[in-house]
DNA sequence: TATTGTTATACTCTATAACTATA
DNA sequence: TATAGTTATAGAGTATAACAATA
């Protein structure tokens, strides 16, 4: 790979094909997109052994923690729209991981099956493994500081 | 909205429909997903006035900074696959925002048109406005610290 | 009436595979 | 041969609108 000295040619000369200065790197938005993509793609890869997507695993774990929870409450907690919760709940039900507490009622409480509880445990292990994989990049106190900063961005 | 006192019922009682404790909130991966989604959705909304998606705007701005850059180099800088750069470049070309430096060659240098330079400037303003919107949530030194932490996560 | 669940639909982003053309 | 560009395709995630059932 050919390397020019610092950040490549200046902004007004034709580019040689080398590393390139990227002014977007100084934006929180850009860094969030790249970091989020990296960490989520690794988690997706870990969860693929369980045949679960990240959304499916998140729903499964939260239902397991809160037996009787409704789809709407799940959606509010996870930031997933009502309309997108329906097929998500349907898939987990089809696979025998969750079931409906009161089959007759309209507002449906969800809970995990025995198989679902086992899978939820394995999903939690994947999520913890994904967090642990951050340790080479982030010391524990940095990790805590990062969580605090991120919370401030999206929470009201 | 009905509020129970702290984090709702314990993990083994049926849920009342209230706020819910979410153990995922202690995960960097989860916080990254929520923060990234929030900030990117706001940016998408700002850019929609220019009829640009976030990917389109990122490519446009980078081409404007690096006239003569190839699609592959763009993709490497932005983390976008070669296969997905093709339609992206095609759209920007159709709209008269970028053009090909050497129409005969195979490795195609891209540069912005006059219209493209104007739009790139407006896109940069949207990105800056999006960054400024973070100020209520993050003090300037927190913002710098956050960028440093995020870089460590996805960069080698 | 407000909330819940559902269906249909569309858009954005990402990923792989297979192919052609070029250096 | 390695790189660049293209096309087709598929899978995730997210968004809105419209509807029926329920509290």
PDB file of C-alpha atoms in Angstrom, chain B residues 8-85:
ATOM      1  CA  UNK B   8     -41.722  -0.968  38.178  1.00  0.00           C
ATOM      2  CA  UNK B   9     -42.498  -4.444  39.460  1.00  0.00           C
ATOM      3  CA  UNK B  10     -39.763  -6.950  40.158  1.00  0.00           C
ATOM      4  CA  UNK B  11     -38.582  -9.353  37.474  1.00  0.00           C
ATOM      5  CA  UNK B  12     -40.906 -12.189  38.465  1.00  0.00           C
ATOM      6  CA  UNK B  13     -44.258 -10.506  38.910  1.00  0.00           C
ATOM      7  CA  UNK B  14     -46.573  -9.822  35.982  1.00  0.00           C
ATOM      8  CA  UNK B  15     -45.885  -6.337  34.624  1.00  0.00           C
ATOM      9  CA  UNK B  16     -48.189  -3.463  35.144  1.00  0.00           C
ATOM     10  CA  UNK B  17     -48.030  -1.194  32.112  1.00  0.00           C
ATOM     11  CA  UNK B  18     -45.567   1.364  33.393  1.00  0.00           C
ATOM     12  CA  UNK B  19     -41.921   2.270  33.091  1.00  0.00           C
ATOM     13  CA  UNK B  20     -39.710  -0.758  32.990  1.00  0.00           C
ATOM     14  CA  UNK B  21     -36.223  -1.538  34.201  1.00  0.00           C
ATOM     15  CA  UNK B  22     -34.002  -2.302  31.232  1.00  0.00           C
ATOM     16  CA  UNK B  23     -30.754  -4.121  32.002  1.00  0.00           C
ATOM     17  CA  UNK B  24     -29.550  -3.482  28.456  1.00  0.00           C
ATOM     18  CA  UNK B  25     -29.033   0.154  29.470  1.00  0.00           C
ATOM     19  CA  UNK B  26     -25.788  -0.835  31.154  1.00  0.00           C
ATOM     20  CA  UNK B  27     -24.314  -2.052  27.859  1.00  0.00           C
ATOM     21  CA  UNK B  28     -22.123   0.137  25.676  1.00  0.00           C
ATOM     22  CA  UNK B  29     -23.553  -1.620  22.631  1.00  0.00           C
ATOM     23  CA  UNK B  30     -27.113  -0.710  23.550  1.00  0.00           C
ATOM     24  CA  UNK B  31     -26.299   2.894  24.418  1.00  0.00           C
ATOM     25  CA  UNK B  32     -24.386   3.272  21.158  1.00  0.00           C
ATOM     26  CA  UNK B  33     -27.340   1.989  19.165  1.00  0.00           C
ATOM     27  CA  UNK B  34     -29.793   4.387  20.843  1.00  0.00           C
ATOM     28  CA  UNK B  35     -27.520   7.445  20.719  1.00  0.00           C
ATOM     29  CA  UNK B  36     -26.526   6.788  17.130  1.00  0.00           C
ATOM     30  CA  UNK B  37     -30.141   6.304  16.071  1.00  0.00           C
ATOM     31  CA  UNK B  38     -31.198   9.541  17.765  1.00  0.00           C
ATOM     32  CA  UNK B  39     -28.487  11.729  16.323  1.00  0.00           C
ATOM     33  CA  UNK B  40     -28.640  10.203  12.838  1.00  0.00           C
ATOM     34  CA  UNK B  41     -32.396  10.545  12.637  1.00  0.00           C
ATOM     35  CA  UNK B  42     -32.077  14.233  13.457  1.00  0.00           C
ATOM     36  CA  UNK B  43     -29.394  14.661  10.811  1.00  0.00           C
ATOM     37  CA  UNK B  44     -31.505  12.793   8.254  1.00  0.00           C
ATOM     38  CA  UNK B  45     -34.310  15.199   8.981  1.00  0.00           C
ATOM     39  CA  UNK B  46     -32.048  18.243   8.489  1.00  0.00           C
ATOM     40  CA  UNK B  47     -30.645  16.845   5.229  1.00  0.00           C
ATOM     41  CA  UNK B  48     -34.062  15.966   3.826  1.00  0.00           C
ATOM     42  CA  UNK B  49     -34.503  19.647   2.921  1.00  0.00           C
ATOM     43  CA  UNK B  50     -31.605  19.171   0.497  1.00  0.00           C
ATOM     44  CA  UNK B  51     -33.049  15.874  -0.787  1.00  0.00           C
ATOM     45  CA  UNK B  52     -29.914  14.110   0.416  1.00  0.00           C
ATOM     46  CA  UNK B  53     -29.601  11.005   2.594  1.00  0.00           C
ATOM     47  CA  UNK B  54     -26.796  10.801   5.138  1.00  0.00           C
ATOM     48  CA  UNK B  55     -24.739   8.519   2.886  1.00  0.00           C
ATOM     49  CA  UNK B  56     -25.233  10.760  -0.129  1.00  0.00           C
ATOM     50  CA  UNK B  57     -24.249  13.848   1.851  1.00  0.00           C
ATOM     51  CA  UNK B  58     -21.148  12.134   3.282  1.00  0.00           C
ATOM     52  CA  UNK B  59     -19.976  11.124  -0.175  1.00  0.00           C
ATOM     53  CA  UNK B  60     -20.699  14.559  -1.616  1.00  0.00           C
ATOM     54  CA  UNK B  61     -18.746  16.357   1.095  1.00  0.00           C
ATOM     55  CA  UNK B  62     -15.770  14.017   0.812  1.00  0.00           C
ATOM     56  CA  UNK B  63     -15.644  14.297  -2.989  1.00  0.00           C
ATOM     57  CA  UNK B  64     -15.760  18.060  -2.607  1.00  0.00           C
ATOM     58  CA  UNK B  65     -12.773  17.930  -0.249  1.00  0.00           C
ATOM     59  CA  UNK B  66     -10.839  15.512  -2.461  1.00  0.00           C
ATOM     60  CA  UNK B  67     -11.391  16.212  -6.149  1.00  0.00           C
ATOM     61  CA  UNK B  68     -10.197  13.291  -8.248  1.00  0.00           C
ATOM     62  CA  UNK B  69     -10.906  10.683  -5.557  1.00  0.00           C
ATOM     63  CA  UNK B  70     -12.025   7.227  -6.726  1.00  0.00           C
ATOM     64  CA  UNK B  71     -15.119   5.380  -5.560  1.00  0.00           C
ATOM     65  CA  UNK B  72     -13.053   2.712  -3.882  1.00  0.00           C
ATOM     66  CA  UNK B  73     -11.049   5.244  -1.890  1.00  0.00           C
ATOM     67  CA  UNK B  74     -14.296   6.932  -0.872  1.00  0.00           C
ATOM     68  CA  UNK B  75     -15.697   3.622   0.261  1.00  0.00           C
ATOM     69  CA  UNK B  76     -12.603   2.847   2.321  1.00  0.00           C
ATOM     70  CA  UNK B  77     -12.709   6.258   4.010  1.00  0.00           C
ATOM     71  CA  UNK B  78     -16.409   6.050   4.845  1.00  0.00           C
ATOM     72  CA  UNK B  79     -16.777   2.338   5.494  1.00  0.00           C
ATOM     73  CA  UNK B  80     -19.111   1.845   2.537  1.00  0.00           C
ATOM     74  CA  UNK B  81     -18.823  -1.243   0.341  1.00  0.00           C
ATOM     75  CA  UNK B  82     -17.687  -0.920  -3.273  1.00  0.00           C
ATOM     76  CA  UNK B  83     -20.967  -2.464  -4.392  1.00  0.00           C
ATOM     77  CA  UNK B  84     -22.974   0.158  -2.538  1.00  0.00           C
ATOM     78  CA  UNK B  85     -20.880   3.064  -3.774  1.00  0.00           C
TER      79      UNK B  85
END
